[in-house]
Coordinates of C-alpha atoms and ligand atoms in Angstrom, one line a residue:
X1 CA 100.8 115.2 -0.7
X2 CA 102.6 112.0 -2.5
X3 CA 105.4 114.8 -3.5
X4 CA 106.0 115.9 -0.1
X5 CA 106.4 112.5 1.3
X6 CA 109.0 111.6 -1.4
X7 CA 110.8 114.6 -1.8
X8 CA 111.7 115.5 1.6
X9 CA 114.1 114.5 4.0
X10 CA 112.2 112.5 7.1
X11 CA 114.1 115.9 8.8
X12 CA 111.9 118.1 6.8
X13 CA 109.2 116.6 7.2
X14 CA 109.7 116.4 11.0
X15 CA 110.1 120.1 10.8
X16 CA 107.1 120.6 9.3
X17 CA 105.3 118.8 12.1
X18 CA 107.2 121.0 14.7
X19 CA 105.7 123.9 12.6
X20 CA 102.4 122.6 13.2
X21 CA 102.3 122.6 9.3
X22 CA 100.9 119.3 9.5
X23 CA 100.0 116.9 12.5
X24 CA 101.6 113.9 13.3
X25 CA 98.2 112.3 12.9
X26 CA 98.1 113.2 9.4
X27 CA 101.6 112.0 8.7
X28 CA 100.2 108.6 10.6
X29 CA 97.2 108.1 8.7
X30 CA 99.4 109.2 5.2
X31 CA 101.5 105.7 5.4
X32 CA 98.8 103.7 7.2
X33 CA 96.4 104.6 4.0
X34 CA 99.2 103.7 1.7
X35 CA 99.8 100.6 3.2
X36 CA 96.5 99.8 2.9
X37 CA 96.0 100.2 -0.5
X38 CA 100.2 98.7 -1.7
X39 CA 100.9 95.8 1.4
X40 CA 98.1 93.2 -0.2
X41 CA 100.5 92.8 -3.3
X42 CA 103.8 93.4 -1.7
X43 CA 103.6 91.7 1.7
X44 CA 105.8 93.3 3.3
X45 CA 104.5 93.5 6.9
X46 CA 103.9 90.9 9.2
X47 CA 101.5 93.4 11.6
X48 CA 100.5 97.0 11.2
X49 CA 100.3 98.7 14.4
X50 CA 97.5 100.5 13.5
X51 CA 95.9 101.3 16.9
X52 CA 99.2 101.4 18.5
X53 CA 100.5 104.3 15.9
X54 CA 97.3 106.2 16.1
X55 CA 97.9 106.0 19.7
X56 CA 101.6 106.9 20.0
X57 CA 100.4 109.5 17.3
X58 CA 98.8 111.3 19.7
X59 CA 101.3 111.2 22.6
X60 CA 104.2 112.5 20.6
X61 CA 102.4 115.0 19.4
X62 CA 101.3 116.6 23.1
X63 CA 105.2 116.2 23.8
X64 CA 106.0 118.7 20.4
X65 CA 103.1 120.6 21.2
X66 CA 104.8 121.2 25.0
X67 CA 107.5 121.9 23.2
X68 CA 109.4 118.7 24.2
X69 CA 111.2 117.0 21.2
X70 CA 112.9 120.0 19.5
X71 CA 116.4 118.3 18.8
X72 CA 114.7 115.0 17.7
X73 CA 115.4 114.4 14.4
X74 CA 112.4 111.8 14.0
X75 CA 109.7 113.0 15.9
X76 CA 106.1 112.5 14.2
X77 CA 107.9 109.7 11.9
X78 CA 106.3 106.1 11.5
X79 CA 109.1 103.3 11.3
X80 CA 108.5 100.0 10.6
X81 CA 110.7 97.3 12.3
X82 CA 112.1 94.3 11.3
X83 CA 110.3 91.4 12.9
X84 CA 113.2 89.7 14.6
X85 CA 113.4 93.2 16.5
X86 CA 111.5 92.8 19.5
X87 CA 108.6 95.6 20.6
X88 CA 106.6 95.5 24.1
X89 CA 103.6 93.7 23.5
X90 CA 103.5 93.6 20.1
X91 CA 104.3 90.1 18.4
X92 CA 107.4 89.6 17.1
X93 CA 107.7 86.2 14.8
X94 CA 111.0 85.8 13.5
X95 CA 109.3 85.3 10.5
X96 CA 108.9 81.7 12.2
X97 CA 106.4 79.3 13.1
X98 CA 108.5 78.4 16.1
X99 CA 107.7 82.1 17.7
X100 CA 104.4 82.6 16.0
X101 CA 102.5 83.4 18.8
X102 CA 105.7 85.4 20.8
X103 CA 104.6 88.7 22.5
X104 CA 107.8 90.3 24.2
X105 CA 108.0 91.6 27.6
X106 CA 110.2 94.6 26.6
X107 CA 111.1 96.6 23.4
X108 CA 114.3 96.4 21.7
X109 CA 117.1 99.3 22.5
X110 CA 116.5 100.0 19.4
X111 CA 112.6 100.2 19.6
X112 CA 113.5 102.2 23.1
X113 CA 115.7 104.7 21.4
X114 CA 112.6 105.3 18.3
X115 CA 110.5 105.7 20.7
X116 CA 112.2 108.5 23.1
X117 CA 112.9 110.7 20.2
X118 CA 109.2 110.5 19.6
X119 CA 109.5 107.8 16.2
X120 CA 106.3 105.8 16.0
X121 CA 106.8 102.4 15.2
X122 CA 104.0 101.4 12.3
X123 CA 104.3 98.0 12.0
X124 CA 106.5 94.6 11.8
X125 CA 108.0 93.8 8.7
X126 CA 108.8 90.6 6.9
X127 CA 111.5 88.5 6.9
X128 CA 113.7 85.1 5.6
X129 CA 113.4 82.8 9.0
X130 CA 115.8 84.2 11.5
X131 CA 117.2 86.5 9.3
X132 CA 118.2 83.2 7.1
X133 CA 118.0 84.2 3.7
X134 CA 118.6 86.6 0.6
X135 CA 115.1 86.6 -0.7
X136 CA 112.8 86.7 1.8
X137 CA 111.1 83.6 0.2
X138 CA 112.1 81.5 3.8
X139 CA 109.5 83.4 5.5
X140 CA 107.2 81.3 7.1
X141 CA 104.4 83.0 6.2
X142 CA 104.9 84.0 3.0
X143 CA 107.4 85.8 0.3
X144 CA 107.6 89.8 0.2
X145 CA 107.9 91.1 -3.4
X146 CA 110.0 93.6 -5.1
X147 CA 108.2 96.9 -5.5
X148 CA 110.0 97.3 -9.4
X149 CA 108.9 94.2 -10.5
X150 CA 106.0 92.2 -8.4
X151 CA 108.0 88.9 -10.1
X152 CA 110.7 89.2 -8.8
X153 CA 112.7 89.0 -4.9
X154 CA 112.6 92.5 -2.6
X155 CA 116.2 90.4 -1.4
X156 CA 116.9 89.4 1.8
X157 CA 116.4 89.2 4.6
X158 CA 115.0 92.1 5.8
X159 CA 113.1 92.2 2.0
X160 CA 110.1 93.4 4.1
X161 CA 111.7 96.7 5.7
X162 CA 112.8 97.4 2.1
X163 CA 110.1 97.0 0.5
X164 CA 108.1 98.8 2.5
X165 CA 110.3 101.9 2.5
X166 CA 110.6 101.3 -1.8
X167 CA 107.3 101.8 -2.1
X168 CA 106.7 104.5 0.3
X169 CA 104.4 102.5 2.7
X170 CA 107.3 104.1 5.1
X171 CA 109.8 106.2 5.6
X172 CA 112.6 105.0 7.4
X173 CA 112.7 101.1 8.7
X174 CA 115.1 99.0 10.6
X175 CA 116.4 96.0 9.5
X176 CA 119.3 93.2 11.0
X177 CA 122.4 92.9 8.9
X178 CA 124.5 89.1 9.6
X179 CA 125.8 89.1 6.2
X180 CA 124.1 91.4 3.8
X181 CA 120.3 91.3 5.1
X182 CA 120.2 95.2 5.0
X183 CA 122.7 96.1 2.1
X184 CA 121.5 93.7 -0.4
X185 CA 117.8 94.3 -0.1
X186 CA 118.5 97.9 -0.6
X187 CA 120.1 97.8 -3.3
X188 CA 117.3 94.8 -5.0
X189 CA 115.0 97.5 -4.1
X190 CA 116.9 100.9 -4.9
X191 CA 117.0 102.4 -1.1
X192 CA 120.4 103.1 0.9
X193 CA 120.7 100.9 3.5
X194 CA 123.1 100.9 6.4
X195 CA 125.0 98.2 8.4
X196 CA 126.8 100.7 11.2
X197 CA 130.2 99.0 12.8
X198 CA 129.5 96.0 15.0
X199 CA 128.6 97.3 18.2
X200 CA 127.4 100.6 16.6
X201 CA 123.8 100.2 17.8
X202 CA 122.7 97.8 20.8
X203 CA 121.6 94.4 19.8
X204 CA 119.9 94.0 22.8
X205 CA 116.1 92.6 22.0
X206 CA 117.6 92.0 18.5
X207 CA 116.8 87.9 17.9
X208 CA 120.2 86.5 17.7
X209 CA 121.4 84.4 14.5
X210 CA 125.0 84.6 14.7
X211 CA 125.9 87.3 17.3
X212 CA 129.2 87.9 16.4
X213 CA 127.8 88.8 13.2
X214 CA 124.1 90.4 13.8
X215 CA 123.8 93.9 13.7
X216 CA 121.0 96.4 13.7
X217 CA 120.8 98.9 10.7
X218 CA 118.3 101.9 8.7
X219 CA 116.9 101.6 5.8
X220 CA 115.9 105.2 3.9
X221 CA 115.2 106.8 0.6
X222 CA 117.9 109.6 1.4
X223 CA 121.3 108.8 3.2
X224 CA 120.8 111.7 5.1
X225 CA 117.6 109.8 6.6
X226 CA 119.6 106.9 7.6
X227 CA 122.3 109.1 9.2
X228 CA 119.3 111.1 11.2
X229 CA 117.9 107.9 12.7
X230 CA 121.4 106.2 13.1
X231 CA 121.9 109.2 15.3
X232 CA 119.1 108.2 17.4
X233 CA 119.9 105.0 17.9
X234 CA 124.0 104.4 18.2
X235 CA 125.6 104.7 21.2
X236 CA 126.5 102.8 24.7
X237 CA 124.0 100.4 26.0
X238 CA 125.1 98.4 29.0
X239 CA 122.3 95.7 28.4
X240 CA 124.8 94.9 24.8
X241 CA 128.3 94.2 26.5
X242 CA 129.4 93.9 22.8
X243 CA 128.4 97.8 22.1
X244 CA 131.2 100.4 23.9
X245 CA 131.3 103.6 25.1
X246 CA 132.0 105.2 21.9
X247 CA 130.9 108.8 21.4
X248 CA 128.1 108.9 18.7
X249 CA 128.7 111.9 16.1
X250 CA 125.8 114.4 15.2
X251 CA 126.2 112.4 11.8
X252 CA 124.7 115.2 9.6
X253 CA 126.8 118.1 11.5
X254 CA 129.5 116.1 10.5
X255 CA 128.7 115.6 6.9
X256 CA 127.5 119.1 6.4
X257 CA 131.4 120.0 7.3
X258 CA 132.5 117.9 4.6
X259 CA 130.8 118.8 1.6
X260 CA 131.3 122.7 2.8
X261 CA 134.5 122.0 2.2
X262 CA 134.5 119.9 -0.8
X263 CA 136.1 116.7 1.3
X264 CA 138.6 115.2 -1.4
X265 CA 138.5 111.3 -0.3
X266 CA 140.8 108.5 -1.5
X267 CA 138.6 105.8 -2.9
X268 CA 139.9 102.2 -3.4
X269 CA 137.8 99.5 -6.1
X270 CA 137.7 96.3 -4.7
X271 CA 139.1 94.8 -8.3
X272 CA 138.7 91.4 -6.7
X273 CA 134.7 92.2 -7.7
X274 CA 135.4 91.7 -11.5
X275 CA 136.5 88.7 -11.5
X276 CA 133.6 87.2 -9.0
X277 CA 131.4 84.1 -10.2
X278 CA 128.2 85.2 -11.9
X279 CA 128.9 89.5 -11.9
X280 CA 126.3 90.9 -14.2
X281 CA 128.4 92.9 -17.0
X282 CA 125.9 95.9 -16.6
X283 CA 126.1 95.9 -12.9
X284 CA 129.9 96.0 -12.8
X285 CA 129.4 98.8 -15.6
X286 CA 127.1 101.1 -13.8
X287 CA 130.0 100.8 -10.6
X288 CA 132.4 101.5 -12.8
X289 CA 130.8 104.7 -14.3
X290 CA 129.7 105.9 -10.7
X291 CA 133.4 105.8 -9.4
X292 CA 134.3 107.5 -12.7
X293 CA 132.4 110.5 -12.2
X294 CA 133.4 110.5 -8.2
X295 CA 136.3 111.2 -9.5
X296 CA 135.1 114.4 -12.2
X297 CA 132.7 116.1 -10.3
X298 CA 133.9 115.8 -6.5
X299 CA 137.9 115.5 -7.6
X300 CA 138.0 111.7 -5.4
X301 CA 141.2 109.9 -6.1
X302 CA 140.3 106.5 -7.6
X303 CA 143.3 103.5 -6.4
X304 CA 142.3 99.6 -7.3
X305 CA 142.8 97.2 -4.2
X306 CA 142.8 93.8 -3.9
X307 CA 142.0 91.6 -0.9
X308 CA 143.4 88.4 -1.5
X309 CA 141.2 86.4 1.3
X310 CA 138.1 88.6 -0.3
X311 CA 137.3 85.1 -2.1
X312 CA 137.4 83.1 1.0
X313 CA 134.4 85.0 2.9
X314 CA 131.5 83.0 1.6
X315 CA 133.0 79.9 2.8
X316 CA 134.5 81.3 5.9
X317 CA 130.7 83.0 7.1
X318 CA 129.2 79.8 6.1
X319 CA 130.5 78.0 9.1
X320 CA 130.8 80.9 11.7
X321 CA 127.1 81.5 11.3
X322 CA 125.8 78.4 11.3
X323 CA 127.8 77.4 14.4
X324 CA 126.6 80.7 16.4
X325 CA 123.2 79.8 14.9
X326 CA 122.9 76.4 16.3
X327 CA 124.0 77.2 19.6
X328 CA 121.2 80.3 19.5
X329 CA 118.7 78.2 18.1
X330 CA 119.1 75.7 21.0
X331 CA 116.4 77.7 23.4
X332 CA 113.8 77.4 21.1
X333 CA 112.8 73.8 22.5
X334 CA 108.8 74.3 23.2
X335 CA 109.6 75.5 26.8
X336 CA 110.9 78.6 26.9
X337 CA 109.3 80.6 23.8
X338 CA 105.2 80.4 22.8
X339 CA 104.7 77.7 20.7
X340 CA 105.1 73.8 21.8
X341 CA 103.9 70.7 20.0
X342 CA 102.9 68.7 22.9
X343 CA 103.4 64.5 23.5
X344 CA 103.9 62.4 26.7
X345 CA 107.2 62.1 26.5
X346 CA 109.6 65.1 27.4
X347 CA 112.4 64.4 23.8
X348 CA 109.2 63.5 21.9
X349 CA 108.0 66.8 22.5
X350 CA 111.5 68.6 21.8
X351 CA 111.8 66.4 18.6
X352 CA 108.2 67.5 17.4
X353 CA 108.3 70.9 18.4
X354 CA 111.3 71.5 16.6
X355 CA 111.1 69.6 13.7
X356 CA 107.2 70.6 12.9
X357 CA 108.5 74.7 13.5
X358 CA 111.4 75.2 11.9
X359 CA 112.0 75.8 8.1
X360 CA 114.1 73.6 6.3
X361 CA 117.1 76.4 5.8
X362 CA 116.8 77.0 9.7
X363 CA 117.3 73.3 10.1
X364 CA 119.9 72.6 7.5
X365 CA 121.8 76.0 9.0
X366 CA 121.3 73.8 12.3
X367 CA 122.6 70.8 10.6
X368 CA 125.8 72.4 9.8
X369 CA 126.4 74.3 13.1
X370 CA 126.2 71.2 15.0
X371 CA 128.7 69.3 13.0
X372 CA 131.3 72.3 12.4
X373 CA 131.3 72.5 16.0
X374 CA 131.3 68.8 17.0
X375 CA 134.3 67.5 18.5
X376 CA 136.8 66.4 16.0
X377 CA 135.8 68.9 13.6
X378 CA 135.7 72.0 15.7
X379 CA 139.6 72.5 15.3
X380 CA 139.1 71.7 11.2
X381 CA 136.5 73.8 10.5
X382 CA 135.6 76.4 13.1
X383 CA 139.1 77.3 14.5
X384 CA 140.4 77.7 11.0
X385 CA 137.5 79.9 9.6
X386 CA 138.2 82.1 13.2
X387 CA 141.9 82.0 12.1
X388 CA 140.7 83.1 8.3
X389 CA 138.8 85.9 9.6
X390 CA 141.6 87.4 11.5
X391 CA 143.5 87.5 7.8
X392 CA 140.6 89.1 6.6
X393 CA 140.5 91.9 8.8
X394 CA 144.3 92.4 8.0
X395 CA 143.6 92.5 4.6
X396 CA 141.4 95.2 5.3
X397 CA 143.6 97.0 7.8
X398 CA 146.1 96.9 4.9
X399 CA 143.5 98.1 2.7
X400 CA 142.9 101.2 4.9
X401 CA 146.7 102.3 5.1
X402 CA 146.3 103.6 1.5
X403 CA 142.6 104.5 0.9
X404 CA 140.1 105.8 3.3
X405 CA 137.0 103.6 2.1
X406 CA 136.6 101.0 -0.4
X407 CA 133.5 100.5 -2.7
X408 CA 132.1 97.2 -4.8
X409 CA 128.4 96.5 -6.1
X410 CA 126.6 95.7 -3.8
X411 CA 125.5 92.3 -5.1
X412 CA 126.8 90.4 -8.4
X413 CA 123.3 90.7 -9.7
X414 CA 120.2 92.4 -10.5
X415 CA 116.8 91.2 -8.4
X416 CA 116.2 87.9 -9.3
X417 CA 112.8 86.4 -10.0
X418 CA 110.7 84.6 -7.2
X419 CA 112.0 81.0 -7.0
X420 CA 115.2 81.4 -8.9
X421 CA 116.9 80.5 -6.7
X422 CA 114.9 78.8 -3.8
X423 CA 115.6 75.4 -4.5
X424 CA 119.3 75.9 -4.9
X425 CA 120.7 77.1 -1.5
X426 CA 124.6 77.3 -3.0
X427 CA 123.4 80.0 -5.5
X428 CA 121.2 81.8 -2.9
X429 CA 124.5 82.0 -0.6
X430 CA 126.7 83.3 -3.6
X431 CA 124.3 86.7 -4.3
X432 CA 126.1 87.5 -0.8
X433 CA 129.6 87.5 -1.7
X434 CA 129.7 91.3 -1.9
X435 CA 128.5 91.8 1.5
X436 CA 129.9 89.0 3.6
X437 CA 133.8 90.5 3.7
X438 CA 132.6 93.2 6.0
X439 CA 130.5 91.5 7.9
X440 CA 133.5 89.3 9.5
X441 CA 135.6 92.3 9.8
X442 CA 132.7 94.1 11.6
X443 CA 133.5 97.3 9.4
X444 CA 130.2 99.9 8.6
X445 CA 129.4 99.2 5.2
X446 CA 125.8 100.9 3.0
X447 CA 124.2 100.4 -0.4
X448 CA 123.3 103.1 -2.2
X449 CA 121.9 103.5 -5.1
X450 CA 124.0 103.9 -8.3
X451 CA 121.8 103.4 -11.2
X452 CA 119.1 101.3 -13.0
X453 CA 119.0 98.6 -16.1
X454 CA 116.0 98.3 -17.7
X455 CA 114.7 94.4 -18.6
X456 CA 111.5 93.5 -19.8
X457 CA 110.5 97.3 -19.7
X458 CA 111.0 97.6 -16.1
X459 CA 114.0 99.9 -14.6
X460 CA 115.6 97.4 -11.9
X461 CA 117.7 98.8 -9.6
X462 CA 121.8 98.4 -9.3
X463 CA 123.2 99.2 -5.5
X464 CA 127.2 100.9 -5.0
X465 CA 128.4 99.3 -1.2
X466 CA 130.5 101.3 0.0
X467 CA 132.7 99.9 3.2
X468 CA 134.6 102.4 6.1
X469 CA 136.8 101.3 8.5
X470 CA 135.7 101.1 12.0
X471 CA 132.9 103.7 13.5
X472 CA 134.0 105.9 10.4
X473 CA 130.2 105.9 9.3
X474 CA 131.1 109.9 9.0
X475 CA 133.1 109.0 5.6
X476 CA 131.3 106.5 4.8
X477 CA 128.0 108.2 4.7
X478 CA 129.7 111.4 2.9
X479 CA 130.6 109.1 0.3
X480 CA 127.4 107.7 0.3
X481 CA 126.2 111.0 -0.2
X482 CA 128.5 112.1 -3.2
X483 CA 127.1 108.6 -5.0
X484 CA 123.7 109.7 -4.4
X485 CA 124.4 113.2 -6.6
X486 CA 126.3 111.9 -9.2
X487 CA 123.6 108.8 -9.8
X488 CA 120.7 110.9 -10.0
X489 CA 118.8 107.6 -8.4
X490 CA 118.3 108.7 -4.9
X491 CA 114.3 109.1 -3.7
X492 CA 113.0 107.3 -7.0
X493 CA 109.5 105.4 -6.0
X494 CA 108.4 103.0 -8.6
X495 CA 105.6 104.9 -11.1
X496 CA 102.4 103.3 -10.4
X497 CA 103.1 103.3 -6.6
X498 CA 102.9 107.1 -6.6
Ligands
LIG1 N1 122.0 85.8 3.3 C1 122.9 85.6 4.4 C2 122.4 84.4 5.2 O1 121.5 83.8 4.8 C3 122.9 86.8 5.3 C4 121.7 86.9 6.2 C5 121.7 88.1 7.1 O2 122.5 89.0 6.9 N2 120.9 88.0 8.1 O3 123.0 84.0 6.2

């Protein structure tokens, strides 16, 4: 049964269900007995929807047995959701004390979208505080760990939603990308994960952090998983004003034409990436080899680029979203959302609310906002990192003239260890550096995974990022793709999770 549930596509498997091969029940009760039995030592989920599943379970499967659901792509397949996302009447936490007791009115688009094409959602999943984080370790409740190696960080911050599909306690999650929360998890935990264009998929009932940043994203063992469920949830939403009328591709139609015909694609190295603080020598090697045998087996021509503001992105993101983050965080003042910390006087019980239920990274994120975007420094610091991003994004158009996508490791590093880096928030920002460039220019970007480096006797995983230009996720998932043949790596569950 194990085999089934690694080897096929979620597609396959939600053929087999419109067979009547298997139930959806069955599929259900496959990944609720698995998360059973793995969740107590990697902690990835914040709430299993048992009931609720079992429930939905049945429902979707008297729509496929009336015959309803034929073009879904998902039907019959258990998702867990990142716990900033929110679902009708399920709590959703933030992975903060400050919304520990929330229960939303309403589901996410996103949530809506699963749910339509017949997806079950399975459970919550854990995350850094307000999607604050690389390591999940700012979770108020309590750190999620890799499935490779229980020492060490799933990444962050959607390290629950990755962990969860590494060790097969799922199939497909959704996670929140602001600047690398889906990409560098996946590639900690060996999994592609997806950051679609900004405005891609609806971020309506997504918890905002910095919303000219947040985006909503899949996590899968297959890319052509993540393209299936991206298909379900892309498009127009007029509750997002940010998210156009854009037509939404059948994403694997489109692929399958491209590898029929042996797409030839013009790759560009981001050779800023070699000479980045702290790049792991056998990362950078395993990149190195992957784009060499792009180039042999699919005939991809290979050009290194070089985006000279590449080096200013950490710096640049680390005052845009902390400014967008403190003007977001502002509603969570012991009114307006569950939890309050009560006293007589009305900015006593602001003060106490706020300061007792927020984590110290929200707060020093808070910190920063406020003063980056106080007056007198608003023009120094936030105007110029606006007027930094908009070199960026030429840099990138520039970029795009002469290749059609660009790739880079995903992260400088291999999975660190549990408190590595926790005390040190600088070092924790820098395992971002990879990611961060895209997120200002809103471009699609995924990790995917490219190989594996063995340390201590444990194979840890090393992620390829591969970055499109706008709502080309067709190239950049065919890409994607290619990596995934020439690595050997894609679908690999840890071997005493199986
Ligand atoms: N690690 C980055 C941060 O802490 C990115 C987080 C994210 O993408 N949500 O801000």
């Amino acid at each position: 049964m194990v085999e089934i549930f690694v080897e096929k596509k979620v597609r396959e498997i939600s053929q087999l269900i419109k067979k009547k091969e298997i139930s959806v029940r069955e599929v259900v009760e496959f990944f609720l007995d698995r998360i059973k039995k793995f969740d107590p030592q990697l902690n990835a989920f914040l709430y299993v929807c048992e009931k609720e599943a079992i429930l939905q379970a049945e429902e979707v499967q008297k729509k496929i047995n009336s015959g309803e659901l034929q073009n879904s792509k998902i039907a019959g397949i258990p998702i867990a959701i990142k716990d900033n996302i929110a679902t009708y009447k399920i709590r959703t936490t933030c992975g903060s004390k400050i919304l520990e007791n929330w229960i939303p009115p309403y589901d996410a688009t996103v949530v809506k979208r699963i749910k339509s094409a017949g997806g079950i959602i399975i459970g919550k999943t854990n995350l850094d505080e307000f999607a604050m984080g690389s390591s999940t370790e700012n979770s108020a409740f309590f750190p999620t760990k890799n499935p490779w190696d229980l020492d060490r960080v799933p990444g962050g911050s959607s390290g629950g939603s990755a962990s969860a599909v590494a060790s097969l306690m799922v199939r497909l999650s959704l996670g929140s990308d602001t600047g690398g929360s889906i990409r560098q998890p996946a590639g900690f935990c060996g999994i592609v994960g997806l950051c679609p264009t900004y405005g891609r998929v609806s971020r309506f009932g997504l918890v905002a952090f910095a919303s000219s940043l947040d985006r909503i994203g899949p996590f899968g063992l297959y890319v052509d998983d993540v393209a299936d469920i991206l298909y379900h949830i892309a498009g127009y939403d007029e509750l997002d004003s940010t998210c156009p009328y854009f037509p939404v591709p059948d994403y694997s139609k489109e692929i399958a034409i491209l590898e029929e015909k042996n797409h030839r694609v013009k790759i560009g190295v981001i050779k800023d990436f070699v000479e980045a603080d702290g790049l792991d020598k056998r990362v950078r090697d395993i990149i190195v080899l992957v784009a060499d045998k792009l180039c042999r087996e699919f005939g991809f021509e290979l050009e290194y680029v070089s985006l000279p503001t590449f080096k200013y992105a950490v710096p640049i993101y680390y005052i845009i979203a902390p400014a967008e983050a403190s003007s977001n965080l502002a509603r969570y003042d012991g009114v307006k959302y569950g939890v309050r910390d009560d006293s007589e006087e009305l900015s006593e019980m602001y003060v106490k609310t706020r300061t007792n239920r927020f984590g110290d990274e929200v707060k020093r994120r808070i910190f920063i906002g406020t003063f980056v975007l106080s007056s007198g420094y608003y023009d120094a610091y936030y105007l110029k990192a606006q007027k930094a991003i908009t070199l960026l994004r030429r840099d990138f158009d520039e970029t795009f003239k002469k290749v059609d996508v660009v790739i880079c490791p995903t992260s400088p590093e291999l999975p660190f260890k549990l408190g590595e880096k926790s005390q040190d928030p600088l070092k924790m920002y820098l395992s971002d550096v990879f990611t961060i460039p895209s997120s200002l220019a809103g471009l699609p970007a995924i990790s995917v995974p490219a190989g594996f480096v063995e340390e201590n006797g444990k194979p840890l995983p090393v992620g390829l990022q591969i970055i499109g230009k706008q709502f080309d996720e067709v190239s950049v998932l065919y890409v994607a793709k290619c990596v995934e043949k020439v690595s050997g790596c894609a679908g690999k569950i840890p071997k005493d999770l199986i």
